[in-house]
mmCIF file of C-alpha atoms in Angstrom:
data_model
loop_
_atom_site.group_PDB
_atom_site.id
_atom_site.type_symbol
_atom_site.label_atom_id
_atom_site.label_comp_id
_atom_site.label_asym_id
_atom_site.label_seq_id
_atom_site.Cartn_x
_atom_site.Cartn_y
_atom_site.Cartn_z
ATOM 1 C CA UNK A 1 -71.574 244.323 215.576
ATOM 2 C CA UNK A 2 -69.104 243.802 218.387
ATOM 3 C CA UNK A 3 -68.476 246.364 220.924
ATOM 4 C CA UNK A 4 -64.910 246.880 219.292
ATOM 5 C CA UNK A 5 -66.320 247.238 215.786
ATOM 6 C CA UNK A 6 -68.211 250.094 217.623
ATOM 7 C CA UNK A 7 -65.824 251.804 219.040
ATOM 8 C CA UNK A 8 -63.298 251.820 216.088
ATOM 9 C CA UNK A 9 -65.656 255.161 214.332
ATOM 10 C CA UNK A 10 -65.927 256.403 217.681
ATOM 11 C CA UNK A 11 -62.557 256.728 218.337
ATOM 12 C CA UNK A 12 -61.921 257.594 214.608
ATOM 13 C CA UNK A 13 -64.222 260.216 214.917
ATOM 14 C CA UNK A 14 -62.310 262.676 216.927
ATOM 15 C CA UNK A 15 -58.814 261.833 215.496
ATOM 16 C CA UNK A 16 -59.913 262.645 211.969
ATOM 17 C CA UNK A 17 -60.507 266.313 212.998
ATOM 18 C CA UNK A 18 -56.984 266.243 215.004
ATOM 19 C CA UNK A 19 -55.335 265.680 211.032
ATOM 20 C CA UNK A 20 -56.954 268.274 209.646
ATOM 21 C CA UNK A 21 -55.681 270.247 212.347
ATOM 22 C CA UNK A 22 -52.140 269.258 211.332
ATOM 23 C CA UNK A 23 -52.974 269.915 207.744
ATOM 24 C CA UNK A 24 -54.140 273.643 208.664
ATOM 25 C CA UNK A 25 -51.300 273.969 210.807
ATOM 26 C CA UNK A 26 -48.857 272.795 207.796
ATOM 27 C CA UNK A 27 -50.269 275.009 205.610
ATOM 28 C CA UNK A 28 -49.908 278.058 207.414
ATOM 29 C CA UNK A 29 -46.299 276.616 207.857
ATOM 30 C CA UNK A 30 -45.708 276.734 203.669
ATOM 31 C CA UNK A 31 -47.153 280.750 203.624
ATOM 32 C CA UNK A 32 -44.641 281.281 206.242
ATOM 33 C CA UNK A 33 -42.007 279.353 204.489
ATOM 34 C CA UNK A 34 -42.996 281.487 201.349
ATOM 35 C CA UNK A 35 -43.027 285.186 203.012
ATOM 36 C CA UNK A 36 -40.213 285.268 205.913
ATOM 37 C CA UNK A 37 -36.714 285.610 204.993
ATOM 38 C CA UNK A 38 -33.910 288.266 204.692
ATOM 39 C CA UNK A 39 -36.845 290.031 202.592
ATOM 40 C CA UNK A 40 -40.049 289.703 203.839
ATOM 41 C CA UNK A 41 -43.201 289.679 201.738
ATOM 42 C CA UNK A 42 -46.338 289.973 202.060
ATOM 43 C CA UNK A 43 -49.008 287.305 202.087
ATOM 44 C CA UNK A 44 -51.069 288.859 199.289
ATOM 45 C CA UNK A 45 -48.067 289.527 197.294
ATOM 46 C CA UNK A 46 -47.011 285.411 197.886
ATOM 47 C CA UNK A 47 -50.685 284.693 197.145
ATOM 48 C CA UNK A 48 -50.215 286.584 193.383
ATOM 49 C CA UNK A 49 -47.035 285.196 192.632
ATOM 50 C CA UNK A 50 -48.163 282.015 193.477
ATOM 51 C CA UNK A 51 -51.338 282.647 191.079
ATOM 52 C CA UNK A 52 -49.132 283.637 188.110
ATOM 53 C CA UNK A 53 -50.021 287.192 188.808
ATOM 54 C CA UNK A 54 -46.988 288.980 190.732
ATOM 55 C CA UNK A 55 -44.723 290.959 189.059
ATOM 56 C CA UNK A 56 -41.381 292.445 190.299
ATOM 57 C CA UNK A 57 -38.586 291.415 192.997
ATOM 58 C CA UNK A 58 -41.105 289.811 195.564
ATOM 59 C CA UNK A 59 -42.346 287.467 192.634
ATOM 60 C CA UNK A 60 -39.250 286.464 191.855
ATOM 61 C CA UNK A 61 -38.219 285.669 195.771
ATOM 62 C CA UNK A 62 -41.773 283.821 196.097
ATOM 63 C CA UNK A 63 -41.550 281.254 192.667
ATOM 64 C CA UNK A 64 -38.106 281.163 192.069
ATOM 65 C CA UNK A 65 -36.600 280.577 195.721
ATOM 66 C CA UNK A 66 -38.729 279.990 198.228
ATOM 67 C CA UNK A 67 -41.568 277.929 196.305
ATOM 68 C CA UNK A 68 -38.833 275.079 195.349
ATOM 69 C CA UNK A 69 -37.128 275.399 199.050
ATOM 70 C CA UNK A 70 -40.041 275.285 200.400
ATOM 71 C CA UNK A 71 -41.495 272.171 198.435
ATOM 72 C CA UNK A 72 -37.953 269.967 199.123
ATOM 73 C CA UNK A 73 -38.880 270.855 202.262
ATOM 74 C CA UNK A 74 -42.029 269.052 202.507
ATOM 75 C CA UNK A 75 -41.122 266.290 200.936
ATOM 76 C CA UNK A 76 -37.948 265.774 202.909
ATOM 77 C CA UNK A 77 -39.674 266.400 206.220
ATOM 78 C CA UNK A 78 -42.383 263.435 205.155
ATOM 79 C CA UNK A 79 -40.370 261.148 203.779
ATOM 80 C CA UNK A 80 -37.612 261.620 206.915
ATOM 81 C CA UNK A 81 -40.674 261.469 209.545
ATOM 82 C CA UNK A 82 -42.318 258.302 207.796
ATOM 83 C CA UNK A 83 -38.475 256.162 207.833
ATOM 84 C CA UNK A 84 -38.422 257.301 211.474
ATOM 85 C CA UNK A 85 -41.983 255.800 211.846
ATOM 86 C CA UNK A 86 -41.042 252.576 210.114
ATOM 87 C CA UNK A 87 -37.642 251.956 211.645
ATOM 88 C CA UNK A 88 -39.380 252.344 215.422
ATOM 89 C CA UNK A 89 -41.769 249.698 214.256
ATOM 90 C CA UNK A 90 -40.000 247.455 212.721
ATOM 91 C CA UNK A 91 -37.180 247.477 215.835
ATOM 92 C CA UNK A 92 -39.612 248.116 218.594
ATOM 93 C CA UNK A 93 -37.249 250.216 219.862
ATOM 94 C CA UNK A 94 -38.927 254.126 220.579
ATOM 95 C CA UNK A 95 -35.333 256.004 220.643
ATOM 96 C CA UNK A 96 -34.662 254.144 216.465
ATOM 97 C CA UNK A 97 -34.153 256.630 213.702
ATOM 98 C CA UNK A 98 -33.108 256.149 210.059
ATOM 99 C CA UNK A 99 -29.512 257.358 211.718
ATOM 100 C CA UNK A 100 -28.920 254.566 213.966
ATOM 101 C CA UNK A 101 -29.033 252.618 211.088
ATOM 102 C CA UNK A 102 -26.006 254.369 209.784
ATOM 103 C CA UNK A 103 -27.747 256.143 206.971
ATOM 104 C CA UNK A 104 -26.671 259.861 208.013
ATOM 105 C CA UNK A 105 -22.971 259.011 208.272
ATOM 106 C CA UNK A 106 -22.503 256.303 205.054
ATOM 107 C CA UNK A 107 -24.243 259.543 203.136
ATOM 108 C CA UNK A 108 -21.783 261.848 204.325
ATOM 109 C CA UNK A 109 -18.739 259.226 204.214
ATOM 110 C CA UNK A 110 -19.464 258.701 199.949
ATOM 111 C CA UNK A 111 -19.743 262.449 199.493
ATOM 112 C CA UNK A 112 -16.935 263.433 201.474
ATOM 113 C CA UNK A 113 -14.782 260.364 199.386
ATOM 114 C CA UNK A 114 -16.412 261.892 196.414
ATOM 115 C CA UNK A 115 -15.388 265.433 196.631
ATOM 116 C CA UNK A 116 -11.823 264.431 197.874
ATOM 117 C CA UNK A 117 -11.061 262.267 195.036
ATOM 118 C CA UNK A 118 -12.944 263.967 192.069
ATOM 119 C CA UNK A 119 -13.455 267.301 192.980
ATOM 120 C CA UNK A 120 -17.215 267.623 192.995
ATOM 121 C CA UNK A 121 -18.632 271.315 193.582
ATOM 122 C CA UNK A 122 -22.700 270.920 193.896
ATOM 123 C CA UNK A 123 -25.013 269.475 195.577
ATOM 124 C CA UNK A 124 -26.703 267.996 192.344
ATOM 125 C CA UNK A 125 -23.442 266.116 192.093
ATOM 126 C CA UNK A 126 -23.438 264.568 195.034
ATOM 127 C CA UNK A 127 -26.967 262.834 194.699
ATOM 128 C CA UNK A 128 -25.531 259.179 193.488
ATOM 129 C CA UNK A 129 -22.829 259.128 195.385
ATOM 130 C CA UNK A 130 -24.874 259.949 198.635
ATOM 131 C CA UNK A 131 -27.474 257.612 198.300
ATOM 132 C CA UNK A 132 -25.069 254.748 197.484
ATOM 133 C CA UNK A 133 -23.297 255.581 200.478
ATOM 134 C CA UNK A 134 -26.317 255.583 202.637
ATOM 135 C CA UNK A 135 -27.352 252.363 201.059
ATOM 136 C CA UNK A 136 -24.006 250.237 201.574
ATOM 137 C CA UNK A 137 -23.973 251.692 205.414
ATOM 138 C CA UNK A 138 -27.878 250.632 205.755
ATOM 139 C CA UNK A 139 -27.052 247.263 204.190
ATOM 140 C CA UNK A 140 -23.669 246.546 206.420
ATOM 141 C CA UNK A 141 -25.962 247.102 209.260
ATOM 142 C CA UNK A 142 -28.152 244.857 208.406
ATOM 143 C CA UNK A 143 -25.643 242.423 207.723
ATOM 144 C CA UNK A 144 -24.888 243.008 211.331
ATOM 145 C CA UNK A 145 -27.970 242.811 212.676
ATOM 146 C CA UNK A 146 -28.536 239.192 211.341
ATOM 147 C CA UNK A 147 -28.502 236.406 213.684
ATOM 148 C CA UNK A 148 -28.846 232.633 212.914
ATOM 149 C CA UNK A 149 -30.459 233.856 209.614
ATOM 150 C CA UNK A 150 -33.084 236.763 211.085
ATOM 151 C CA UNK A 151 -32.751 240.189 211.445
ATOM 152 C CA UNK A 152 -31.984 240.997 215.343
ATOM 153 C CA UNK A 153 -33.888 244.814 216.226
ATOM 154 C CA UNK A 154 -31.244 244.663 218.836
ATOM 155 C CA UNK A 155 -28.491 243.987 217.422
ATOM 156 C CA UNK A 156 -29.441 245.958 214.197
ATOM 157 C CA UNK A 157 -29.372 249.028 216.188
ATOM 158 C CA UNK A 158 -26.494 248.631 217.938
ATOM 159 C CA UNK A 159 -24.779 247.599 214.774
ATOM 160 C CA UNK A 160 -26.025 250.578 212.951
ATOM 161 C CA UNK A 161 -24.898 252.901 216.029
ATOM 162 C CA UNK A 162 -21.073 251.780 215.937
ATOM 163 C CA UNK A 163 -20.834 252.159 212.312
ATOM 164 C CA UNK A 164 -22.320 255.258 212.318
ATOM 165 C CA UNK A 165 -19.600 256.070 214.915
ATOM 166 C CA UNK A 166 -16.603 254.593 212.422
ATOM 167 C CA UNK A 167 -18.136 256.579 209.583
ATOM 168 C CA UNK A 168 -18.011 259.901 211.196
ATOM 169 C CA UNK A 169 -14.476 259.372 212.394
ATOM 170 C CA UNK A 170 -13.449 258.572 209.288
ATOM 171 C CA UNK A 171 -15.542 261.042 207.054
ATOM 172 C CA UNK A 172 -13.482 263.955 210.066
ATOM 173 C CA UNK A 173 -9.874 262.306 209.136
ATOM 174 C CA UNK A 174 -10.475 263.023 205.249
ATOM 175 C CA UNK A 175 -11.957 266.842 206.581
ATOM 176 C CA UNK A 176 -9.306 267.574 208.626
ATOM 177 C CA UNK A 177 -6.809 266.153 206.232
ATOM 178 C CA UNK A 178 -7.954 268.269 203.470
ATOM 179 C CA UNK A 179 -9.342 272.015 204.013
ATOM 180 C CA UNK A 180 -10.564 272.471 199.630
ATOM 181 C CA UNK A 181 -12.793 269.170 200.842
ATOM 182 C CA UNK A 182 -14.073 270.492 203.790
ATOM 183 C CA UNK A 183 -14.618 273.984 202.073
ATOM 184 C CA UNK A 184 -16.825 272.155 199.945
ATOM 185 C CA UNK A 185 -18.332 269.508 202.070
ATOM 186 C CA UNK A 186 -19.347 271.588 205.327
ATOM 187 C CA UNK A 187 -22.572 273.285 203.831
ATOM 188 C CA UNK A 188 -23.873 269.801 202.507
ATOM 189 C CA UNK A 189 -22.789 267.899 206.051
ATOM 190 C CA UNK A 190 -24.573 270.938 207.760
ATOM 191 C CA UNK A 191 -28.020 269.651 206.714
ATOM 192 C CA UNK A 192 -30.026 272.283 204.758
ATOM 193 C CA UNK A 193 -32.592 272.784 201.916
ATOM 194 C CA UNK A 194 -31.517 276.454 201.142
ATOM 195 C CA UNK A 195 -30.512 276.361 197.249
ATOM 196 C CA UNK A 196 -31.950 273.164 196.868
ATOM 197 C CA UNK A 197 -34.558 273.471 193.863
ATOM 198 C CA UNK A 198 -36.224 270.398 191.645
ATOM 199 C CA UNK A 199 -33.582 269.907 189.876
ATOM 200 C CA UNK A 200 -31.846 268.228 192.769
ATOM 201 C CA UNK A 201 -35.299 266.445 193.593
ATOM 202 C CA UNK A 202 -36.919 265.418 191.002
ATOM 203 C CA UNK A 203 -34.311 262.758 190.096
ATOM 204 C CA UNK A 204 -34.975 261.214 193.769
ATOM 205 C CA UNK A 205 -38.552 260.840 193.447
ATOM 206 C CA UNK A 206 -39.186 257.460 192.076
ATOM 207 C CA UNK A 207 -37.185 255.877 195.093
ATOM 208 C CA UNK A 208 -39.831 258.217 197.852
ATOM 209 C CA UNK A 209 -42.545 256.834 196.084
ATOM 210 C CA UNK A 210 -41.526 253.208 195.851
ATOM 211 C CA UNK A 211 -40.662 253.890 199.522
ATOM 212 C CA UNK A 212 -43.818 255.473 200.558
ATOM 213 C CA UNK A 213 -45.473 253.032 199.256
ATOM 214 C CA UNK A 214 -44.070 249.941 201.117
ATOM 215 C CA UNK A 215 -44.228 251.870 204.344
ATOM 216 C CA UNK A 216 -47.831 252.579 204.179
ATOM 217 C CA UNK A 217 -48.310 249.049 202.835
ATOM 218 C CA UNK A 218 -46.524 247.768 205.909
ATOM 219 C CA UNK A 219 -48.702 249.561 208.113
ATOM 220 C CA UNK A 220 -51.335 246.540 209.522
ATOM 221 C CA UNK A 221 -48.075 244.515 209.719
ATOM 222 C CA UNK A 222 -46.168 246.840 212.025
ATOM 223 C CA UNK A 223 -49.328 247.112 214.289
ATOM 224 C CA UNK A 224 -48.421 243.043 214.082
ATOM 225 C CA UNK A 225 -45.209 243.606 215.411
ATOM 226 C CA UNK A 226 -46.002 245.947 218.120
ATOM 227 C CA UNK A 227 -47.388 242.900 219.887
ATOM 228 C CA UNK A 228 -43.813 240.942 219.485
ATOM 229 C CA UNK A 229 -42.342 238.782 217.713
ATOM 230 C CA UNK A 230 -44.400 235.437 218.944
ATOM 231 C CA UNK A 231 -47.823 237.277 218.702
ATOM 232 C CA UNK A 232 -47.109 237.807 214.744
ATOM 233 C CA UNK A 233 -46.323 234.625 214.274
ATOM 234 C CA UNK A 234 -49.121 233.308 215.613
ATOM 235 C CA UNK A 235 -51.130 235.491 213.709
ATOM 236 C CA UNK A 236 -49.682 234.053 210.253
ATOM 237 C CA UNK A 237 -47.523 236.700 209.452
ATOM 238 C CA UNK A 238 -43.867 236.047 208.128
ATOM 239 C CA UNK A 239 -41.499 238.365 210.572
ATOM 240 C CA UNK A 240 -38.299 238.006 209.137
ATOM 241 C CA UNK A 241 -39.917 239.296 205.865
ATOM 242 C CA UNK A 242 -41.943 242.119 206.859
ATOM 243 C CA UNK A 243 -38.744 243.487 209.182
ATOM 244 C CA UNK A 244 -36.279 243.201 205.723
ATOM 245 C CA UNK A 245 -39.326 244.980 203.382
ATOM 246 C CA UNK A 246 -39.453 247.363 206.209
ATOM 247 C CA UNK A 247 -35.542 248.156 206.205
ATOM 248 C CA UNK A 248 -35.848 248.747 202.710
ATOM 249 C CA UNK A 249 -38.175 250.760 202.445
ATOM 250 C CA UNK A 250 -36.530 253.309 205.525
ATOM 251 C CA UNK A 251 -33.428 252.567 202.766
ATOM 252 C CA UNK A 252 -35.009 254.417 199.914
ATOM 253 C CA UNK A 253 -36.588 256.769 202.249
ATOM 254 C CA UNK A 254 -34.314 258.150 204.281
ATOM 255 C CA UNK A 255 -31.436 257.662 201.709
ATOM 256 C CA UNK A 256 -33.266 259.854 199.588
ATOM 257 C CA UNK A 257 -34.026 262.374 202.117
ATOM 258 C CA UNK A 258 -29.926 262.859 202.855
ATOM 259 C CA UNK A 259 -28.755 262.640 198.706
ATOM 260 C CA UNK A 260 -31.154 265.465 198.704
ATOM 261 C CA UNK A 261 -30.647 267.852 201.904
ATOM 262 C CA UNK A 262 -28.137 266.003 203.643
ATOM 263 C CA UNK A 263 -27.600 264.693 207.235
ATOM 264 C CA UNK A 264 -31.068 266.473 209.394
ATOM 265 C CA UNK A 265 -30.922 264.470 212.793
ATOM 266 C CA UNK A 266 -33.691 264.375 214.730
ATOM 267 C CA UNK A 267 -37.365 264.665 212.567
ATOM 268 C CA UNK A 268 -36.869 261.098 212.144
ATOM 269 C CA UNK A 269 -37.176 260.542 216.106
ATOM 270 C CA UNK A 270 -39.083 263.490 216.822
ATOM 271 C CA UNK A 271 -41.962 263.078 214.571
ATOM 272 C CA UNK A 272 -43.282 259.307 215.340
ATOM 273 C CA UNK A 273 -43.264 260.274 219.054
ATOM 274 C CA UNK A 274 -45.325 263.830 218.711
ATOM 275 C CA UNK A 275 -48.010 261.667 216.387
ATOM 276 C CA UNK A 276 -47.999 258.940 218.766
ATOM 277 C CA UNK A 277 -49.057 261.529 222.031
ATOM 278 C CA UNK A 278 -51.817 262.523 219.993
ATOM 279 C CA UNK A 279 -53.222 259.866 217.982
ATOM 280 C CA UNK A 280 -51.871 256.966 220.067
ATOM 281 C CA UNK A 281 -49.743 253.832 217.786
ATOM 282 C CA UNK A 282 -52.025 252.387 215.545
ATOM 283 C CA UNK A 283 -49.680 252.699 212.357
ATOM 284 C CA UNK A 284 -52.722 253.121 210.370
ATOM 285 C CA UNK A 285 -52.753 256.572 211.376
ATOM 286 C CA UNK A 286 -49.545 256.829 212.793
ATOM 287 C CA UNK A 287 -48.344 256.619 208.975
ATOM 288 C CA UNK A 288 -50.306 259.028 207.437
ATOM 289 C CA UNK A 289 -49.679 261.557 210.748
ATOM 290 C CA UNK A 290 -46.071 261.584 210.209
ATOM 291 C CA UNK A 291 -46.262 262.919 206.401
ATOM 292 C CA UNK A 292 -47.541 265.708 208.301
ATOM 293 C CA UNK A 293 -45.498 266.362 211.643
ATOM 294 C CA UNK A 294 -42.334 265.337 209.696
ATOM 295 C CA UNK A 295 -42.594 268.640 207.311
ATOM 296 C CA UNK A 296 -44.023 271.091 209.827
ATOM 297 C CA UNK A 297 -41.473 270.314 211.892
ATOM 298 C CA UNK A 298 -38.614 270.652 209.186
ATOM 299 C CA UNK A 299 -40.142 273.461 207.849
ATOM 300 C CA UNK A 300 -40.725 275.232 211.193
ATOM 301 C CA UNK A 301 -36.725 274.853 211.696
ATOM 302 C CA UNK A 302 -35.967 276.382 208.535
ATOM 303 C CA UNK A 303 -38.404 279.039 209.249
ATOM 304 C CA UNK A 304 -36.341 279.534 212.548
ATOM 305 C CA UNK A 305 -32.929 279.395 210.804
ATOM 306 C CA UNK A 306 -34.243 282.355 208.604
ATOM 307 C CA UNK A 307 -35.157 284.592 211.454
ATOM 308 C CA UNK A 308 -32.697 284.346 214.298
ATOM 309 C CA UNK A 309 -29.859 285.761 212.617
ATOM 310 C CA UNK A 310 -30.865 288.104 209.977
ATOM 311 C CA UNK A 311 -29.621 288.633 206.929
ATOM 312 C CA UNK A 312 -27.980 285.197 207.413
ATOM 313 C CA UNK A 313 -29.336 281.928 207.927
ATOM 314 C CA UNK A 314 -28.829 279.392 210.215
ATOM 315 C CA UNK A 315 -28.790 275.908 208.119
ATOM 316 C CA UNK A 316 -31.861 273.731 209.246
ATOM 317 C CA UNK A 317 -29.936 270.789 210.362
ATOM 318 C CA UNK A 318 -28.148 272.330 213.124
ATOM 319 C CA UNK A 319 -31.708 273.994 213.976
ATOM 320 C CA UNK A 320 -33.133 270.736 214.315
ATOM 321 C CA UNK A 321 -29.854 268.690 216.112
ATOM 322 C CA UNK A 322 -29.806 271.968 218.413
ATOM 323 C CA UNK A 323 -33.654 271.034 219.270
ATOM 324 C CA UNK A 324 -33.932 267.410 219.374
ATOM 325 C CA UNK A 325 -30.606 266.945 221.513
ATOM 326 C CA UNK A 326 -32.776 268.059 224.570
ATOM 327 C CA UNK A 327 -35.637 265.406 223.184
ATOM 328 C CA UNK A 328 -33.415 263.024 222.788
ATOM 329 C CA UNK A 329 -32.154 262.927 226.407
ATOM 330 C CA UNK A 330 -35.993 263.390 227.853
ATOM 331 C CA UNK A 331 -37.450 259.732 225.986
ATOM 332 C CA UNK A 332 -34.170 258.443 227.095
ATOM 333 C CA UNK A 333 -35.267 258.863 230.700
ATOM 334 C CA UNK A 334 -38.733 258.219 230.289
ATOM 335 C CA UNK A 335 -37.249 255.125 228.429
ATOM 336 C CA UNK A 336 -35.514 254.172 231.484
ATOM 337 C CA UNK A 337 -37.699 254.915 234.105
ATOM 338 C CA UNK A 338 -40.827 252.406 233.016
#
């Protein structure tokens, strides 16, 4: 055995424990997601309902609110963190996110459109059109990111960030050109899982899965990567392929995510980089970390929304744009200053 061989348990050994730390962490995130609110309730009394054994107005809140808000948020907090995971790999570029690849805005864009020209009143509507939109805006950036026949990270990125741009000046005109759309579009563009139940997820699932899948999949590849472009190569492994499986797979992912909560900025970047300061960029456990920073960060922002402005609620995306703004502009520097 070779003296890496060895030290691959060792420095498993410690970084295992750190996970289940995140899992204990996330699920004292979900019994707070379950009891705090405009009405509060009671641990034991989420613990019955949950059981089957509650009765009364805090049962209700528990199983028939919270419980599906609470499980769209967990999905749509992994699936968001593990396309922001993905999209830094496949780019090499630490300040990616599923929106610079236009995602966000071509989401917003089709269900803006969509509500203009036929009226649509909920969210459960707006699920095709959303995901086609953030499809065609993933794909044109693609399209733009392709040079002499392979995919470009930098170019990609800075395609993606001027559409996005284009989008959201376009999705305003048709906002500010009609007030019944924006009425109805605001609460969707606003990013939030409050009223979103499984009936608005369910029908989502089989493109996080196939997703999931490829990203996890992709994981020994994207360690690949990390050691640029030549390195792979040399290594055997087909580049151009594993970036495009890679930009699919952030395609179902994060396209999902916004048909089903719409635009959340920020868990995307923000997760990847917390995983990474503890348990360093091996995607083999970067992956897996994410599914668990993504959500107890999403749902410790809805939390948040819930309790700073009793009895109303502050929608989780502008939580989360409010908190990663200041993130954003701190890995920009330490981007600049190595």
């Amino acid at each position: 055995m070779t003296s890496v061989d060895a030290a691959r348990p060792a420095a498993l050994s410690w970084r295992i424990p750190v996970l289940g730390i995140g899992l204990a962490a996330l699920l004292l995130c979900v019994v707070l997601s379950l009891a705090l609110g405009a009405r509060s309730v009671p641990v034991p009394a989420v613990v019955e309902a949950l059981l089957g054994q509650g009765q009364g107005r805090d049962a209700m809140v528990v199983t028939g609110m919270r419980w599906p808000r609470t499980v769209v948020g967990l999905v749509v907090g992994a699936v968001l963190g593990l396309a922001g995971a993905v999209v830094q790999g496949v780019t090499r570029n630490p300040l990616a996110a599923p929106t610079t690849l236009g995602i966000n805005a071509g989401a917003g864009f089709a269900v803006v459109i969509a509500i203009f020209t036929l009226g649509l009143t909920q969210p459960v509507q707006y699920l095709g059109f959303a995901f086609a939109g953030a499809a065609a805006a993933a794909a044109f950036a693609l399209a733009l990111g392709r040079r002499s026949g392979d995919l470009d990270p930098v170019r990609l990125v800075l395609g993606g960030t001027v559409l996005q741009l284009v989008l959201i000046s376009w999705t305003s005109s048709i906002l500010l050109f009609s007030e019944r759309t924006l009425d109805e579009a605001r609460f969707w563009l606003a990013g939030s899982i409050s009223e979103r139940g499984f009936d608005i997820l369910v029908p989502m699932l089989p493109t996080i899965v196939v997703g999931t899948l490829l990203a996890l999949m992709l994981a020994p590849a994207l360690n690949a990567l990390a050691l640029g472009d030549e390195a792979a190569t040399a290594l055997g492994l087909p580049v151009a392929r594993i970036r495009f499986v890679g930009m699919v797979a952030v395609v179902l992912l994060a396209g999902s995510a916004v048909a089903v909560a719409g635009p959340i900025f920020f868990i995307g970047l923000a997760a990847p980089h917390l995983v990474r300061l503890v348990l360093g960029g091996d995607h083999r456990l970067l992956l897996p970390g994410v599914l668990i920073a993504g959500p107890l960060l999403l749902l410790g922002a809805d939390i948040l929304g819930r309790l700073i402005a009793p009895p109303s609620e502050v929608e989780v995306g502008i939580i989360t744009s409010f908190l990663g703004a200041p993130l954003l502009v701190i890995l920009a520097r330490r981007r600049a200053t190595r």
